[in-house]
């Protein structure tokens, strides 16, 4: 130990916070304070029992350190089990679910506090955990994988803010995690399908939707202040199928009033490089949306129509609301936000084809899986594709109830999503809502006339499907 009281040592760091804490406080401040006070006492007792200590607990956050990764994981499992029991005694709208992240790192200890990159990584891992769940770094996993009676699921390598290297993360399978997502416990048959589904996705046999980077590269070039039209033309014409689709759409009724074009160069001149880039990314991204299974293929076509509608809507919102510089990003984010559903449908079709399940899961069961898992799997898939962080985060967070008032791009996609669903452009049919009173419409200060215009835009966008 240095003379100034500073000590460095390998430490297991546990970071935790409450999912939706601001919403709980807004609904019932007094009961929320009572609940979190009681839950902090549970945390403290279990942490001390497992030879750890609470380092800090501001607001709804808790930071603890342990002498070993095993103690930290054992304590976290006990904590989630205890809190799950307490939550079972509360009304659903008052239940409080903590997310827990655990990392192992070389930490600076000074005057009772801890500092260092390892602490930051623990906080980032915690943000990726499910409500009521525990996520851990690969270093922690390697220490505990054969020492605790729990199953682990690899969640991929994640690029986290302010950390140079990607962090490989594992999830500990816990019953209360499902409760935290407000999903009813599955019956025996659905549980069997879920086990098969999850096992398939983590196996070497898993077939993931392929990503064609051509469309994104074209769009990135088109987004530059002075795009190289020659480069855009070359990227398109190198793919005969892409060329034919670009020309077909460029000559469609959607672009009425524009003279017929017969070359990619002419399309770029008439439509502009950014519009041609949008067409290119639509064409390239549509390719994985097909299946030999008729039922899955039908679902994929509905999903594609929804994705296109969200892309067109998000771009329109950006242009109408004074965010023209973000229009291209909005288009891509809208197109990719539900990519997790494509992954789930692809996996389901492959499981069925391989004979792992005798019949297609029911509409209700498949719908439950799509709703429950598409954000986490979409986030992981986009990470696998090495796409920009903003697209990955939107795929994960676009259904979150806690609105980030500073995230314009996510708000564009949220509004695009509810608008298309309101028009019945999605997997569920019409999901009616009064658009003009939604927080997203108010955020962008759009009027009823604006939203009517957007709906017309969506009707005309069917040509892209």
Short mmCIF file of C-alpha atoms in Angstrom, two decimals:
data_model
loop_
_atom_site.label_atom_id
_atom_site.label_comp_id
_atom_site.label_asym_id
_atom_site.label_seq_id
_atom_site.Cartn_x
_atom_site.Cartn_y
_atom_site.Cartn_z
CA UNK A 1 0.00 0.00 0.00
CA UNK A 2 1.25 3.46 -0.89
CA UNK A 3 1.71 6.13 1.77
CA UNK A 4 -1.33 8.01 0.57
CA UNK A 5 -3.62 5.06 1.28
CA UNK A 6 -3.82 3.86 -2.32
CA UNK A 7 -3.88 0.10 -3.00
CA UNK A 8 -4.20 -1.84 -6.27
CA UNK A 9 -5.56 -5.37 -6.27
CA UNK A 10 -7.63 -7.80 -8.36
CA UNK A 11 -11.24 -7.31 -7.33
CA UNK A 12 -14.68 -8.59 -8.33
CA UNK A 13 -16.97 -5.59 -8.83
CA UNK A 14 -20.76 -5.81 -8.67
CA UNK A 15 -22.79 -2.96 -10.15
CA UNK A 16 -26.57 -2.83 -9.87
CA UNK A 17 -29.45 -0.48 -10.59
CA UNK A 18 -33.24 -0.54 -10.76
CA UNK A 19 -34.91 -0.82 -14.14
CA UNK A 20 -37.55 1.87 -14.59
CA UNK A 21 -36.79 3.57 -11.28
CA UNK A 22 -37.87 7.02 -12.44
CA UNK A 23 -41.22 5.61 -13.56
CA UNK A 24 -41.75 3.93 -10.18
CA UNK A 25 -40.91 7.19 -8.39
CA UNK A 26 -43.26 9.14 -10.61
CA UNK A 27 -46.12 6.72 -9.92
CA UNK A 28 -45.71 6.41 -6.16
CA UNK A 29 -42.69 8.10 -4.60
CA UNK A 30 -43.36 7.08 -0.98
CA UNK A 31 -43.81 3.35 -1.63
CA UNK A 32 -40.86 3.30 -4.04
CA UNK A 33 -38.57 4.75 -1.36
CA UNK A 34 -39.85 2.20 1.16
CA UNK A 35 -39.25 -0.66 -1.29
CA UNK A 36 -35.75 0.37 -2.33
CA UNK A 37 -34.77 0.91 1.30
CA UNK A 38 -35.86 -2.64 2.14
CA UNK A 39 -34.11 -4.01 -0.95
CA UNK A 40 -30.88 -2.19 -0.08
CA UNK A 41 -30.94 -3.93 3.30
CA UNK A 42 -31.20 -7.29 1.50
CA UNK A 43 -28.28 -6.31 -0.71
CA UNK A 44 -26.15 -5.32 2.25
CA UNK A 45 -26.88 -8.48 4.20
CA UNK A 46 -26.14 -10.83 1.31
CA UNK A 47 -23.01 -8.93 0.23
CA UNK A 48 -21.54 -9.06 3.74
CA UNK A 49 -22.48 -12.72 4.07
CA UNK A 50 -20.43 -13.42 0.95
CA UNK A 51 -17.38 -11.51 2.22
CA UNK A 52 -18.05 -8.39 0.19
CA UNK A 53 -18.81 -4.79 1.03
CA UNK A 54 -21.07 -2.05 -0.26
CA UNK A 55 -18.84 0.68 -1.68
CA UNK A 56 -21.52 3.18 -2.71
CA UNK A 57 -25.30 3.32 -3.11
CA UNK A 58 -26.47 6.62 -4.65
CA UNK A 59 -30.09 6.77 -5.76
CA UNK A 60 -31.08 3.41 -7.22
CA UNK A 61 -27.47 2.36 -7.90
CA UNK A 62 -25.43 -0.04 -5.78
CA UNK A 63 -21.70 -0.70 -6.13
CA UNK A 64 -20.04 -3.52 -4.19
CA UNK A 65 -16.69 -5.30 -4.27
CA UNK A 66 -15.67 -8.86 -3.38
CA UNK A 67 -12.40 -10.67 -2.83
CA UNK A 68 -13.37 -13.33 -5.38
CA UNK A 69 -15.52 -13.69 -8.48
CA UNK A 70 -17.23 -16.73 -6.97
CA UNK A 71 -18.35 -14.77 -3.91
CA UNK A 72 -19.68 -11.98 -6.14
CA UNK A 73 -21.67 -14.35 -8.37
CA UNK A 74 -22.96 -16.42 -5.46
CA UNK A 75 -24.06 -13.23 -3.73
CA UNK A 76 -25.73 -11.87 -6.87
CA UNK A 77 -27.71 -15.09 -7.35
CA UNK A 78 -28.84 -15.00 -3.71
CA UNK A 79 -29.81 -11.34 -4.05
CA UNK A 80 -31.93 -11.88 -7.16
CA UNK A 81 -33.61 -14.90 -5.57
CA UNK A 82 -34.45 -12.92 -2.41
CA UNK A 83 -35.70 -9.92 -4.37
CA UNK A 84 -37.73 -12.20 -6.64
CA UNK A 85 -39.50 -13.61 -3.58
CA UNK A 86 -40.21 -10.11 -2.27
CA UNK A 87 -41.49 -8.97 -5.64
CA UNK A 88 -43.91 -11.88 -5.71
CA UNK A 89 -45.67 -10.30 -2.72
CA UNK A 90 -46.10 -6.92 -4.42
CA UNK A 91 -48.56 -5.76 -7.07
CA UNK A 92 -47.02 -5.94 -10.55
CA UNK A 93 -46.91 -2.16 -10.91
CA UNK A 94 -44.91 -1.85 -7.66
CA UNK A 95 -42.40 -4.65 -8.26
CA UNK A 96 -38.78 -3.50 -8.39
CA UNK A 97 -36.24 -5.33 -10.54
CA UNK A 98 -32.50 -4.80 -10.30
CA UNK A 99 -30.07 -5.39 -13.13
CA UNK A 100 -26.71 -6.73 -11.95
CA UNK A 101 -23.37 -6.70 -13.78
CA UNK A 102 -20.16 -8.29 -12.48
CA UNK A 103 -16.61 -7.78 -13.67
CA UNK A 104 -13.15 -8.84 -12.50
CA UNK A 105 -10.42 -6.24 -12.74
CA UNK A 106 -7.31 -4.61 -11.30
CA UNK A 107 -8.84 -1.84 -9.19
CA UNK A 108 -7.44 1.12 -7.28
CA UNK A 109 -8.65 1.18 -3.67
CA UNK A 110 -8.33 4.52 -1.92
CA UNK A 111 -9.99 5.78 1.25
CA UNK A 112 -12.77 3.21 1.04
CA UNK A 113 -13.58 3.94 -2.62
CA UNK A 114 -12.68 1.99 -5.77
CA UNK A 115 -11.58 3.35 -9.14
CA UNK A 116 -10.42 2.09 -12.51
CA UNK A 117 -11.53 0.75 -15.87
CA UNK A 118 -12.81 -2.43 -14.23
CA UNK A 119 -15.45 -0.41 -12.36
CA UNK A 120 -16.58 1.25 -15.59
CA UNK A 121 -16.84 -2.11 -17.34
CA UNK A 122 -18.99 -3.51 -14.51
CA UNK A 123 -21.40 -0.60 -14.97
CA UNK A 124 -21.56 -1.19 -18.73
CA UNK A 125 -22.20 -4.91 -18.22
CA UNK A 126 -24.97 -4.08 -15.76
CA UNK A 127 -26.70 -1.89 -18.38
CA UNK A 128 -26.84 -4.94 -20.69
CA UNK A 129 -28.44 -7.20 -18.07
CA UNK A 130 -32.15 -7.95 -18.11
CA UNK A 131 -34.39 -6.73 -15.27
CA UNK A 132 -34.03 -9.29 -12.49
CA UNK A 133 -31.00 -10.75 -14.28
CA UNK A 134 -27.22 -11.03 -13.94
CA UNK A 135 -24.65 -10.47 -16.67
CA UNK A 136 -20.95 -11.19 -16.17
CA UNK A 137 -17.71 -10.63 -18.05
CA UNK A 138 -15.78 -13.51 -19.59
CA UNK A 139 -13.13 -13.22 -16.86
CA UNK A 140 -15.79 -13.81 -14.23
CA UNK A 141 -17.33 -16.64 -16.26
CA UNK A 142 -14.01 -18.47 -16.46
CA UNK A 143 -13.71 -18.28 -12.66
CA UNK A 144 -17.20 -19.59 -11.82
CA UNK A 145 -18.50 -21.68 -14.74
CA UNK A 146 -17.92 -25.01 -13.00
CA UNK A 147 -18.56 -23.82 -9.46
CA UNK A 148 -22.19 -22.63 -9.42
CA UNK A 149 -25.25 -24.67 -10.30
CA UNK A 150 -26.52 -22.31 -12.99
CA UNK A 151 -26.69 -22.31 -16.78
CA UNK A 152 -24.86 -19.61 -18.72
CA UNK A 153 -25.67 -18.09 -22.08
CA UNK A 154 -23.02 -16.36 -24.17
CA UNK A 155 -24.31 -12.94 -25.25
CA UNK A 156 -21.46 -12.01 -27.59
CA UNK A 157 -18.67 -9.44 -27.61
CA UNK A 158 -19.94 -5.93 -26.90
CA UNK A 159 -18.28 -2.64 -27.66
CA UNK A 160 -18.94 -0.48 -24.61
CA UNK A 161 -18.53 3.25 -24.21
CA UNK A 162 -15.05 4.51 -23.30
CA UNK A 163 -13.57 0.98 -23.32
CA UNK A 164 -11.07 0.21 -26.08
CA UNK A 165 -11.55 -3.55 -26.41
CA UNK A 166 -14.90 -5.39 -26.86
CA UNK A 167 -16.17 -7.09 -23.70
CA UNK A 168 -17.35 -10.70 -23.96
CA UNK A 169 -20.47 -11.11 -21.84
CA UNK A 170 -22.38 -14.08 -20.41
CA UNK A 171 -25.87 -14.15 -18.92
CA UNK A 172 -26.81 -16.30 -15.92
CA UNK A 173 -30.17 -17.98 -16.55
CA UNK A 174 -32.50 -17.02 -13.69
CA UNK A 175 -36.24 -17.50 -13.24
CA UNK A 176 -36.76 -14.00 -11.88
CA UNK A 177 -35.25 -12.50 -15.03
CA UNK A 178 -38.35 -13.63 -16.92
CA UNK A 179 -40.52 -12.11 -14.21
CA UNK A 180 -38.63 -8.86 -14.61
CA UNK A 181 -39.67 -8.74 -18.24
CA UNK A 182 -43.31 -9.08 -17.17
CA UNK A 183 -43.80 -12.29 -19.14
CA UNK A 184 -46.11 -14.99 -17.85
CA UNK A 185 -44.47 -18.30 -16.99
CA UNK A 186 -44.62 -20.60 -19.99
CA UNK A 187 -46.51 -23.88 -20.01
CA UNK A 188 -44.51 -27.12 -20.37
CA UNK A 189 -44.74 -27.25 -24.17
CA UNK A 190 -43.72 -23.61 -24.76
CA UNK A 191 -40.83 -24.03 -22.33
CA UNK A 192 -39.64 -27.02 -24.36
CA UNK A 193 -39.66 -24.92 -27.53
CA UNK A 194 -37.83 -22.08 -25.80
CA UNK A 195 -35.12 -24.44 -24.60
CA UNK A 196 -34.66 -25.84 -28.09
CA UNK A 197 -34.66 -22.33 -29.56
CA UNK A 198 -32.07 -20.96 -27.12
CA UNK A 199 -29.90 -24.06 -27.43
CA UNK A 200 -29.91 -23.73 -31.22
CA UNK A 201 -28.89 -20.07 -31.18
CA UNK A 202 -25.86 -20.80 -29.00
CA UNK A 203 -24.78 -23.85 -31.02
CA UNK A 204 -22.30 -24.08 -33.87
CA UNK A 205 -25.14 -25.17 -36.18
CA UNK A 206 -26.97 -21.86 -35.83
CA UNK A 207 -27.69 -20.17 -39.16
CA UNK A 208 -27.68 -16.39 -38.73
CA UNK A 209 -29.09 -13.92 -41.25
CA UNK A 210 -26.27 -12.74 -43.48
CA UNK A 211 -25.43 -9.06 -43.72
CA UNK A 212 -24.64 -7.54 -47.11
CA UNK A 213 -22.43 -4.55 -46.38
CA UNK A 214 -22.76 -3.10 -49.89
CA UNK A 215 -25.89 -1.08 -49.15
CA UNK A 216 -24.46 0.38 -45.95
CA UNK A 217 -21.19 1.29 -47.69
CA UNK A 218 -23.16 3.07 -50.42
CA UNK A 219 -25.19 4.93 -47.83
CA UNK A 220 -22.10 5.95 -45.88
CA UNK A 221 -20.58 7.38 -49.05
CA UNK A 222 -23.82 9.17 -49.92
CA UNK A 223 -23.94 10.74 -46.43
CA UNK A 224 -20.66 12.59 -46.97
CA UNK A 225 -20.84 16.36 -47.64
CA UNK A 226 -19.38 15.70 -51.10
CA UNK A 227 -20.16 12.07 -52.02
CA UNK A 228 -18.18 10.33 -54.74
CA UNK A 229 -20.89 9.46 -57.26
CA UNK A 230 -18.42 7.41 -59.28
CA UNK A 231 -17.77 5.19 -56.26
CA UNK A 232 -21.51 4.81 -55.63
CA UNK A 233 -22.13 3.90 -59.27
CA UNK A 234 -19.32 1.34 -59.23
CA UNK A 235 -20.55 -0.35 -56.03
CA UNK A 236 -24.02 -0.75 -57.51
CA UNK A 237 -23.05 -1.86 -61.02
CA UNK A 238 -20.70 -4.52 -59.64
CA UNK A 239 -23.86 -6.39 -58.59
CA UNK A 240 -26.18 -7.07 -61.59
CA UNK A 241 -29.11 -8.00 -59.34
CA UNK A 242 -28.71 -4.82 -57.30
CA UNK A 243 -28.47 -2.78 -60.51
CA UNK A 244 -31.72 -4.17 -61.91
CA UNK A 245 -33.60 -3.60 -58.66
CA UNK A 246 -32.31 -0.05 -58.32
CA UNK A 247 -33.47 0.77 -61.87
CA UNK A 248 -36.86 -0.90 -61.32
CA UNK A 249 -37.57 1.12 -58.18
CA UNK A 250 -36.13 4.31 -59.66
CA UNK A 251 -38.69 4.00 -62.49
CA UNK A 252 -41.62 3.14 -60.19
CA UNK A 253 -44.68 5.27 -59.50
CA UNK A 254 -43.13 6.33 -56.18
CA UNK A 255 -40.86 8.66 -58.16
CA UNK A 256 -43.54 9.84 -60.56
CA UNK A 257 -42.71 12.99 -62.47
CA UNK A 258 -39.13 11.86 -63.00
CA UNK A 259 -38.13 10.78 -66.50
CA UNK A 260 -37.42 7.11 -67.03
CA UNK A 261 -33.82 6.18 -66.33
CA UNK A 262 -31.90 3.34 -67.94
CA UNK A 263 -28.53 3.51 -66.17
CA UNK A 264 -27.35 3.78 -62.58
CA UNK A 265 -25.57 7.01 -63.47
CA UNK A 266 -28.83 8.49 -64.72
CA UNK A 267 -30.62 7.33 -61.57
CA UNK A 268 -28.04 9.10 -59.39
CA UNK A 269 -28.36 12.29 -61.45
CA UNK A 270 -32.18 12.28 -61.38
CA UNK A 271 -32.86 11.00 -57.87
CA UNK A 272 -29.73 12.11 -56.05
CA UNK A 273 -27.06 9.94 -54.48
CA UNK A 274 -28.81 9.73 -51.11
CA UNK A 275 -32.09 8.49 -52.55
CA UNK A 276 -30.26 5.91 -54.67
CA UNK A 277 -28.34 4.86 -51.54
CA UNK A 278 -31.64 4.26 -49.73
CA UNK A 279 -32.81 2.06 -52.60
CA UNK A 280 -29.54 0.14 -52.50
CA UNK A 281 -29.69 -0.59 -48.78
CA UNK A 282 -33.32 -1.70 -49.14
CA UNK A 283 -32.46 -4.09 -51.95
CA UNK A 284 -29.46 -5.62 -50.17
CA UNK A 285 -31.18 -5.96 -46.81
CA UNK A 286 -34.28 -7.63 -48.26
CA UNK A 287 -32.33 -10.72 -49.33
CA UNK A 288 -32.36 -12.52 -45.94
CA UNK A 289 -36.13 -11.98 -45.59
CA UNK A 290 -37.13 -15.24 -47.23
CA UNK A 291 -37.69 -18.81 -46.12
CA UNK A 292 -38.64 -22.11 -47.74
CA UNK A 293 -41.20 -22.58 -45.00
CA UNK A 294 -44.44 -20.93 -46.24
CA UNK A 295 -45.55 -19.80 -42.79
CA UNK A 296 -42.17 -18.32 -41.83
CA UNK A 297 -41.83 -16.72 -45.26
CA UNK A 298 -45.21 -15.01 -44.85
CA UNK A 299 -44.14 -13.67 -41.46
CA UNK A 300 -40.87 -12.43 -42.94
CA UNK A 301 -42.68 -10.52 -45.69
CA UNK A 302 -44.84 -8.77 -43.10
CA UNK A 303 -41.74 -7.97 -41.08
CA UNK A 304 -40.00 -6.59 -44.17
CA UNK A 305 -42.96 -4.34 -44.95
CA UNK A 306 -42.84 -3.05 -41.38
CA UNK A 307 -39.07 -2.47 -41.57
CA UNK A 308 -39.40 -0.54 -44.83
CA UNK A 309 -42.24 1.52 -43.38
CA UNK A 310 -40.13 2.41 -40.36
CA UNK A 311 -37.17 3.36 -42.57
CA UNK A 312 -39.27 5.66 -44.74
CA UNK A 313 -41.06 7.11 -41.71
CA UNK A 314 -37.90 7.75 -39.68
CA UNK A 315 -36.30 9.54 -42.62
CA UNK A 316 -39.42 11.64 -43.16
CA UNK A 317 -39.52 12.58 -39.46
CA UNK A 318 -35.85 13.63 -39.59
CA UNK A 319 -36.44 15.85 -42.61
CA UNK A 320 -39.68 17.34 -41.30
CA UNK A 321 -38.36 18.02 -37.79
CA UNK A 322 -35.19 19.88 -38.67
CA UNK A 323 -32.78 16.93 -38.45
CA UNK A 324 -31.93 16.61 -42.14
CA UNK A 325 -28.31 15.81 -41.33
CA UNK A 326 -29.56 12.63 -39.61
CA UNK A 327 -31.94 11.55 -42.38
CA UNK A 328 -29.70 8.81 -43.78
CA UNK A 329 -28.95 7.42 -40.33
CA UNK A 330 -32.66 7.52 -39.49
CA UNK A 331 -33.46 5.51 -42.62
CA UNK A 332 -30.95 2.78 -41.75
CA UNK A 333 -31.92 2.73 -38.06
CA UNK A 334 -35.60 2.33 -38.96
CA UNK A 335 -34.80 -0.48 -41.36
CA UNK A 336 -32.68 -2.41 -38.84
CA UNK A 337 -34.49 -1.79 -35.54
CA UNK A 338 -36.46 -5.07 -35.59
CA UNK A 339 -33.69 -7.23 -37.04
CA UNK A 340 -33.91 -9.46 -33.96
CA UNK A 341 -37.30 -10.67 -35.19
CA UNK A 342 -35.69 -11.76 -38.46
CA UNK A 343 -33.12 -13.72 -36.48
CA UNK A 344 -35.84 -15.44 -34.45
CA UNK A 345 -37.90 -16.31 -37.53
CA UNK A 346 -34.82 -17.61 -39.34
CA UNK A 347 -33.87 -19.77 -36.35
CA UNK A 348 -37.43 -21.10 -35.98
CA UNK A 349 -37.52 -22.11 -39.63
CA UNK A 350 -34.17 -23.90 -39.33
CA UNK A 351 -35.25 -25.71 -36.15
CA UNK A 352 -38.41 -26.87 -37.88
CA UNK A 353 -36.51 -27.94 -41.01
CA UNK A 354 -34.02 -29.94 -38.93
CA UNK A 355 -36.86 -31.79 -37.19
CA UNK A 356 -36.01 -30.50 -33.72
CA UNK A 357 -39.69 -29.60 -33.30
CA UNK A 358 -42.50 -31.62 -34.84
CA UNK A 359 -44.76 -28.69 -35.66
CA UNK A 360 -44.57 -24.97 -35.94
CA UNK A 361 -45.13 -23.21 -32.59
CA UNK A 362 -48.51 -21.58 -32.15
CA UNK A 363 -49.06 -17.96 -33.18
CA UNK A 364 -49.30 -16.95 -29.53
CA UNK A 365 -46.07 -18.71 -28.56
CA UNK A 366 -44.09 -17.43 -31.53
CA UNK A 367 -45.47 -13.95 -30.89
CA UNK A 368 -44.36 -14.17 -27.28
CA UNK A 369 -40.84 -15.20 -28.28
CA UNK A 370 -40.65 -12.42 -30.88
CA UNK A 371 -41.81 -9.78 -28.41
CA UNK A 372 -39.68 -10.98 -25.51
CA UNK A 373 -36.38 -11.67 -27.20
CA UNK A 374 -36.12 -9.60 -30.39
CA UNK A 375 -34.39 -6.65 -28.74
CA UNK A 376 -31.62 -8.61 -27.04
CA UNK A 377 -31.02 -10.84 -30.07
CA UNK A 378 -31.25 -7.90 -32.45
CA UNK A 379 -28.61 -6.07 -30.44
CA UNK A 380 -26.35 -9.14 -30.46
CA UNK A 381 -26.81 -9.71 -34.20
CA UNK A 382 -25.97 -6.13 -35.12
CA UNK A 383 -22.89 -6.41 -32.90
CA UNK A 384 -21.94 -9.56 -34.80
CA UNK A 385 -22.34 -7.59 -38.03
CA UNK A 386 -20.04 -4.93 -36.53
CA UNK A 387 -22.51 -2.12 -37.24
CA UNK A 388 -22.27 1.33 -35.63
CA UNK A 389 -23.18 1.55 -31.93
CA UNK A 390 -26.20 3.78 -32.55
CA UNK A 391 -27.95 1.10 -34.64
CA UNK A 392 -27.18 -1.61 -32.08
CA UNK A 393 -28.50 0.49 -29.19
CA UNK A 394 -31.71 1.36 -31.03
CA UNK A 395 -32.38 -2.32 -31.76
CA UNK A 396 -32.02 -2.99 -28.01
CA UNK A 397 -33.76 0.07 -26.55
CA UNK A 398 -36.58 1.13 -28.90
CA UNK A 399 -39.27 -0.36 -26.63
CA UNK A 400 -37.87 0.98 -23.35
CA UNK A 401 -40.40 2.82 -21.20
CA UNK A 402 -37.82 5.28 -19.86
CA UNK A 403 -37.53 7.79 -22.69
CA UNK A 404 -34.12 9.36 -23.25
CA UNK A 405 -35.03 12.93 -24.14
CA UNK A 406 -31.61 13.53 -25.67
CA UNK A 407 -31.65 10.60 -28.11
CA UNK A 408 -33.20 12.10 -31.23
CA UNK A 409 -32.49 9.09 -33.45
CA UNK A 410 -34.13 6.59 -31.10
CA UNK A 411 -37.16 8.86 -30.79
CA UNK A 412 -37.46 8.98 -34.60
CA UNK A 413 -37.48 5.18 -34.76
CA UNK A 414 -39.98 4.93 -31.88
CA UNK A 415 -42.37 7.29 -33.65
CA UNK A 416 -41.86 5.47 -36.95
CA UNK A 417 -42.59 2.16 -35.21
CA UNK A 418 -45.84 3.21 -33.59
CA UNK A 419 -46.99 4.96 -36.76
CA UNK A 420 -46.53 1.88 -38.94
CA UNK A 421 -48.17 -0.34 -36.31
CA UNK A 422 -51.07 2.09 -36.08
CA UNK A 423 -51.60 1.59 -39.81
CA UNK A 424 -51.45 -2.20 -39.52
CA UNK A 425 -48.03 -2.43 -41.17
CA UNK A 426 -46.49 -5.11 -38.99
CA UNK A 427 -46.83 -8.65 -37.66
CA UNK A 428 -49.85 -8.01 -35.42
CA UNK A 429 -52.18 -6.09 -37.70
CA UNK A 430 -53.58 -2.72 -36.67
CA UNK A 431 -52.40 -1.50 -33.24
CA UNK A 432 -54.54 1.62 -32.84
CA UNK A 433 -53.38 4.69 -30.93
CA UNK A 434 -53.96 8.43 -31.05
CA UNK A 435 -50.66 9.45 -32.59
CA UNK A 436 -50.90 13.19 -31.95
CA UNK A 437 -50.92 12.74 -28.17
CA UNK A 438 -47.98 10.33 -27.99
CA UNK A 439 -44.76 11.55 -26.30
CA UNK A 440 -42.88 10.93 -29.55
CA UNK A 441 -45.11 13.25 -31.61
CA UNK A 442 -44.95 15.89 -28.89
CA UNK A 443 -41.15 15.51 -28.81
CA UNK A 444 -40.88 16.53 -32.46
CA UNK A 445 -43.76 19.06 -32.23
CA UNK A 446 -45.59 17.50 -35.16
CA UNK A 447 -49.22 18.30 -35.93
CA UNK A 448 -52.20 16.18 -36.93
CA UNK A 449 -51.70 17.39 -40.50
CA UNK A 450 -48.07 16.27 -40.38
CA UNK A 451 -49.04 12.80 -39.24
CA UNK A 452 -51.68 12.53 -41.96
CA UNK A 453 -49.00 13.39 -44.51
CA UNK A 454 -46.72 10.73 -43.05
CA UNK A 455 -49.46 8.12 -43.40
CA UNK A 456 -49.82 9.00 -47.10
CA UNK A 457 -46.06 8.64 -47.45
CA UNK A 458 -46.27 5.19 -45.89
CA UNK A 459 -49.04 4.09 -48.24
CA UNK A 460 -46.95 5.11 -51.24
CA UNK A 461 -43.86 3.33 -49.90
CA UNK A 462 -45.37 -0.09 -50.66
CA UNK A 463 -43.36 -0.06 -53.89
CA UNK A 464 -40.24 -0.86 -51.86
CA UNK A 465 -41.75 -4.08 -50.55
#
